[in-house]
Coordinates of C-alpha atoms in Angstrom, one line a residue:
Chain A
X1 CA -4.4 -2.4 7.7
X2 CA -4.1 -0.3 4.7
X3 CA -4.2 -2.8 1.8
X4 CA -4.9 -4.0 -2.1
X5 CA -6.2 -7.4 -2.2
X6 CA -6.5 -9.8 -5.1
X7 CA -8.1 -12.9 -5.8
X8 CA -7.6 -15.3 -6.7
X9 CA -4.1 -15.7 -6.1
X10 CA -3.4 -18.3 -8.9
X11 CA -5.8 -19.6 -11.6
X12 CA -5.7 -22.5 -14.5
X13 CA -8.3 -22.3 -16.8
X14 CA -8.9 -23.4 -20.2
X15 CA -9.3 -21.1 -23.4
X16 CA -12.8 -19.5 -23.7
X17 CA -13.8 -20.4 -20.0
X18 CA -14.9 -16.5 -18.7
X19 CA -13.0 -15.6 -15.7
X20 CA -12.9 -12.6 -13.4
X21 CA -10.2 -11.6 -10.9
X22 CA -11.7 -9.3 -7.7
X23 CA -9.4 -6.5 -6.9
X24 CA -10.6 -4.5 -3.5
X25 CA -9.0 -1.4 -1.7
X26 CA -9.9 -0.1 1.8
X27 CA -8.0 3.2 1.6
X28 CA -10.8 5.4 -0.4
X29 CA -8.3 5.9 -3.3
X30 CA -9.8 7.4 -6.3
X31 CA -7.5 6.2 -8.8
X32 CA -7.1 2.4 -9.8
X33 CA -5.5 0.3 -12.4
X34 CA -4.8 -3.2 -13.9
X35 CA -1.4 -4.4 -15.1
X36 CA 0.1 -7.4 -16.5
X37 CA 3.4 -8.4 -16.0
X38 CA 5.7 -10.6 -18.4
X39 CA 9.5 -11.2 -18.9
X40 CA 10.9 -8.7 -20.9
X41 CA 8.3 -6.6 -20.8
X42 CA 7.9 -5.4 -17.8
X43 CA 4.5 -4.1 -16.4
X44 CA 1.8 -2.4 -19.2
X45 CA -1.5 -1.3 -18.1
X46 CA -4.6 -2.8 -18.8
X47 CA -7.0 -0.5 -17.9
X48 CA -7.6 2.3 -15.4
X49 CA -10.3 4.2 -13.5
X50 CA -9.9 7.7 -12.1
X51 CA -13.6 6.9 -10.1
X52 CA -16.8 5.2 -9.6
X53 CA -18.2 4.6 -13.2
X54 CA -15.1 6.2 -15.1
X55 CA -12.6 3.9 -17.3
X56 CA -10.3 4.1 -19.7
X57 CA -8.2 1.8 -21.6
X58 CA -4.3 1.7 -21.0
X59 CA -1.8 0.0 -23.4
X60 CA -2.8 -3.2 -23.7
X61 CA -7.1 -3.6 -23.5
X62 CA -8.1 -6.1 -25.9
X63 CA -9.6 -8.8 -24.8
X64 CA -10.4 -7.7 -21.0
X65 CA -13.0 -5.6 -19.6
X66 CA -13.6 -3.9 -16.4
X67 CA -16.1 -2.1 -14.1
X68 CA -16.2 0.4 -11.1
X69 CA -19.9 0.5 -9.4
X70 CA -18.1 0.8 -6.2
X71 CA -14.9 2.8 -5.3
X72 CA -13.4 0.2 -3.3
X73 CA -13.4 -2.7 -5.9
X74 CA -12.2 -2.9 -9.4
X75 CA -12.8 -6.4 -11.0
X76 CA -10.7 -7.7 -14.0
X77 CA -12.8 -9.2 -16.5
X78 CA -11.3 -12.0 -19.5
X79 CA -14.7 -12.9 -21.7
X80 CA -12.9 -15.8 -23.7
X81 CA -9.2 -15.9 -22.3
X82 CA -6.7 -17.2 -24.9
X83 CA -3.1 -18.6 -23.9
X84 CA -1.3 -15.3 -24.7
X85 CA -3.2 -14.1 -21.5
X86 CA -1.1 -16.2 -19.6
X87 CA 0.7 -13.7 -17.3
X88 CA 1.2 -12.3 -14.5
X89 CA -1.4 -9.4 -13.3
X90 CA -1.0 -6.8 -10.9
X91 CA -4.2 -4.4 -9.4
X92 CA -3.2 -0.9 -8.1
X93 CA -4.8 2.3 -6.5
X94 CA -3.6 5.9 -5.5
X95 CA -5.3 8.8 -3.9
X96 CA -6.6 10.8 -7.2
X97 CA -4.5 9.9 -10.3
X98 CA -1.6 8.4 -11.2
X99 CA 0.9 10.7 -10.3
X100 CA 0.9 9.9 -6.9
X101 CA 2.3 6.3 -5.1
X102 CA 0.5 3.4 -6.2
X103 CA -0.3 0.9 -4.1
X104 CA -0.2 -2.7 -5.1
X105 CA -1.9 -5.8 -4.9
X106 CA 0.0 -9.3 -3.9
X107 CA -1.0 -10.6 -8.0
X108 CA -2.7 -13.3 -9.8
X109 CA -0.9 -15.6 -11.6
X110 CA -3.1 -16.5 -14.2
X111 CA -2.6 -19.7 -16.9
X112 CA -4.6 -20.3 -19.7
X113 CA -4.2 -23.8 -21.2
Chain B
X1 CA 4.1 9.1 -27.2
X2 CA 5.9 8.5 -24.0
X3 CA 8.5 6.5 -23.5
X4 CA 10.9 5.0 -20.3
X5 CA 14.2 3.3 -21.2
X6 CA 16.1 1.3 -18.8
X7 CA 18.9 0.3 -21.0
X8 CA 20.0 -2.7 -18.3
X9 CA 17.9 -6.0 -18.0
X10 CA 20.3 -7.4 -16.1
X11 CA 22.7 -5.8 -13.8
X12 CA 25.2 -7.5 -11.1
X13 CA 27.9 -6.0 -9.0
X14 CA 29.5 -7.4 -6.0
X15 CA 28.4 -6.7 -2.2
X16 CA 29.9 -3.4 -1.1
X17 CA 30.5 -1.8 -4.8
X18 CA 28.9 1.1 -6.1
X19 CA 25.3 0.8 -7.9
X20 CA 23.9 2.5 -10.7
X21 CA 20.5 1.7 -12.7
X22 CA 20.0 4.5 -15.2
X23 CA 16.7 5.2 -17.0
X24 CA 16.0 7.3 -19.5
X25 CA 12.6 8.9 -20.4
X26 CA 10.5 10.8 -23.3
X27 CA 7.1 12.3 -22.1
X28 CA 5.7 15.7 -22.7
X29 CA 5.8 17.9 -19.9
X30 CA 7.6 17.3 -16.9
X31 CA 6.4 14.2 -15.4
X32 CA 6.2 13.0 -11.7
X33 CA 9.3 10.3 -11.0
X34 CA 9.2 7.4 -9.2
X35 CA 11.2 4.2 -8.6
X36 CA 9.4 0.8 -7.4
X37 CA 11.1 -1.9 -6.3
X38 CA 9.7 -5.8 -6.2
X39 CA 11.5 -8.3 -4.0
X40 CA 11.6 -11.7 -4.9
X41 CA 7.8 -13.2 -4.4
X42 CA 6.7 -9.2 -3.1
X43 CA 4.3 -7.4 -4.5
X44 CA 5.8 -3.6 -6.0
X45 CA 6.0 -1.1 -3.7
X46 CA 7.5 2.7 -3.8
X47 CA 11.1 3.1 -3.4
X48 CA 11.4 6.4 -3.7
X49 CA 10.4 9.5 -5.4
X50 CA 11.4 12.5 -6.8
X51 CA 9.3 15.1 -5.2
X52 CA 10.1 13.8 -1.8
X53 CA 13.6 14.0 -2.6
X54 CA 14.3 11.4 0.2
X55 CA 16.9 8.7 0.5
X56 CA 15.5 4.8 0.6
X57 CA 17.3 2.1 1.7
X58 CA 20.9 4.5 1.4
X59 CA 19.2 5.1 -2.4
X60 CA 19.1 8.1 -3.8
X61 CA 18.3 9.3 -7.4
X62 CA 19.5 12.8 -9.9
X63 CA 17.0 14.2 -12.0
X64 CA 18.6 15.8 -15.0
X65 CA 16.0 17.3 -17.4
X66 CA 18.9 18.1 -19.8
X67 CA 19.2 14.8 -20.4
X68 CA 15.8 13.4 -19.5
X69 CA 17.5 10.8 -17.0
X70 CA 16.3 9.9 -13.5
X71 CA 18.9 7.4 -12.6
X72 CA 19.0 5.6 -9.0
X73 CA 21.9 5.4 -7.1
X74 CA 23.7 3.8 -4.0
X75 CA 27.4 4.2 -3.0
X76 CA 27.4 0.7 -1.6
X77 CA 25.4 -2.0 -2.2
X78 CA 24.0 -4.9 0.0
X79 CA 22.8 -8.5 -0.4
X80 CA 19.2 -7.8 0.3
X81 CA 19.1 -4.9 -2.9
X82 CA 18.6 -7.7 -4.7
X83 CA 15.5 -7.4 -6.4
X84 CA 14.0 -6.0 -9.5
X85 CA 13.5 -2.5 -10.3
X86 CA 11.2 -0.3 -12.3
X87 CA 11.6 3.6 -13.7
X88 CA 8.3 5.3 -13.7
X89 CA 7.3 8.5 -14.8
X90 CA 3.9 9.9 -14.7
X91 CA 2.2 12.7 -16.1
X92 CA -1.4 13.9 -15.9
X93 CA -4.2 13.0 -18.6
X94 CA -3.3 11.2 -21.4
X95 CA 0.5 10.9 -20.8
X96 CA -0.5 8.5 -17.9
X97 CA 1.8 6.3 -15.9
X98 CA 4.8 4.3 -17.7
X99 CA 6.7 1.5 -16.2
X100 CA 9.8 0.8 -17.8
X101 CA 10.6 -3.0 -18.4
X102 CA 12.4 -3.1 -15.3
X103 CA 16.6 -3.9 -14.0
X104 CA 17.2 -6.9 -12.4
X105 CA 19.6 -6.2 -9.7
X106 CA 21.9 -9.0 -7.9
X107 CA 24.3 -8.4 -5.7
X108 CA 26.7 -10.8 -5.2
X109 CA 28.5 -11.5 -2.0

């Protein structure tokens, strides 16, 4: 089955503890991104990659990071997650950029006491 | 810089009425439209969009580059539209992808 899958699903963890939520693909799409989603705000992007070894920020970077060594997988990174990181985050790919339909992930609920 | 407007955060019409959830949106170009849809505890996933020039679900939705609005529509609305929805336009390099902040639909019985 065609999918994006996330884990964890759900994570509490205390401020500074470093933390990294997995994001994998199995439909060979080029193009994948990081968002985080809070009330009133609806979904801004964290970061993206358009392929192995290439990222970019989006609109909201500070204070994650991110890799691509493999095309499949595109791990979210917190170093020292703070409370204000408390949200809801969303992983997505698409075949070559982001003008075509993104597939998501289920999300991570992530809490940071 | 670009920018998506969905002027409603909240919208909620009775079960059989008419449905309209307009965005509005500001990016160089002529971006690629779409509409995503999340149901309660879903992931997002594509409703529809404009290139395909489909109808989802009895949705349907009018680009007007006049006016720079790609609003979605549906003559009449059903209990399980219910959900939240999200105006997306996307261009190529830097103009990227832009989610607006999203309409809550409910439709009432």
């Amino acid at each position: 089955e065609a999918q994006v899958t996330q884990n964890p699903r759900y994570l509490i963890t205390v401020t500074g503890k470093k933390l990294t939520v997995t994001c994998s693909q199995n439909m060979n799409h080029e193009y994948m991104s990081w968002y985080r989603q809070d009330p009133g705000l609806g979904l801004r992007q964290i970061y993206y990659s358009m392929n192995v070894e290439v990222t970019d920020k989006g609109d909201v970077p500070e204070g994650y990071k991110v890799s691509r060594k493999e095309k499949r997988n595109f791990p979210l990174i917190l170093e020292s997650p703070s409370p204000n990181q408390t949200s809801l985050y969303f992983c997505a790919s698409s075949y070559f950029s982001e003008v075509n339909e993104q597939f998501f992930g289920p999300g991570t609920r992530l809490t940071v006491l | 810089a670009q920018r998506v407007t969905q002027p409603e955060k909240l919208l909620s019409v009775f079960k059989g009425a008419p449905v309209e959830l307009k965005c509005n949106y500001s990016y160089s170009g002529s971006p690629e439209l779409f509409w995503y849809v999340q149901y309660s505890r879903q992931r997002l996933q594509l409703l529809l969009r404009h290139i395909s020039r489909e109808s989802i679900k009895g949705f349907t939705a009018d680009l007007n580059k006049g006016e720079t609005s790609f609003h979605l529509k549906k003559p009449f609305a059903q209990e399980e539209d219910s959900a939240m929805y999200y105006c997306a336009p996307a261009g190529g390099g830097a103009d990227g992808l832009t989610f607006g902040k999203g309409t809550h639909l409910i439709i009432q019985p």
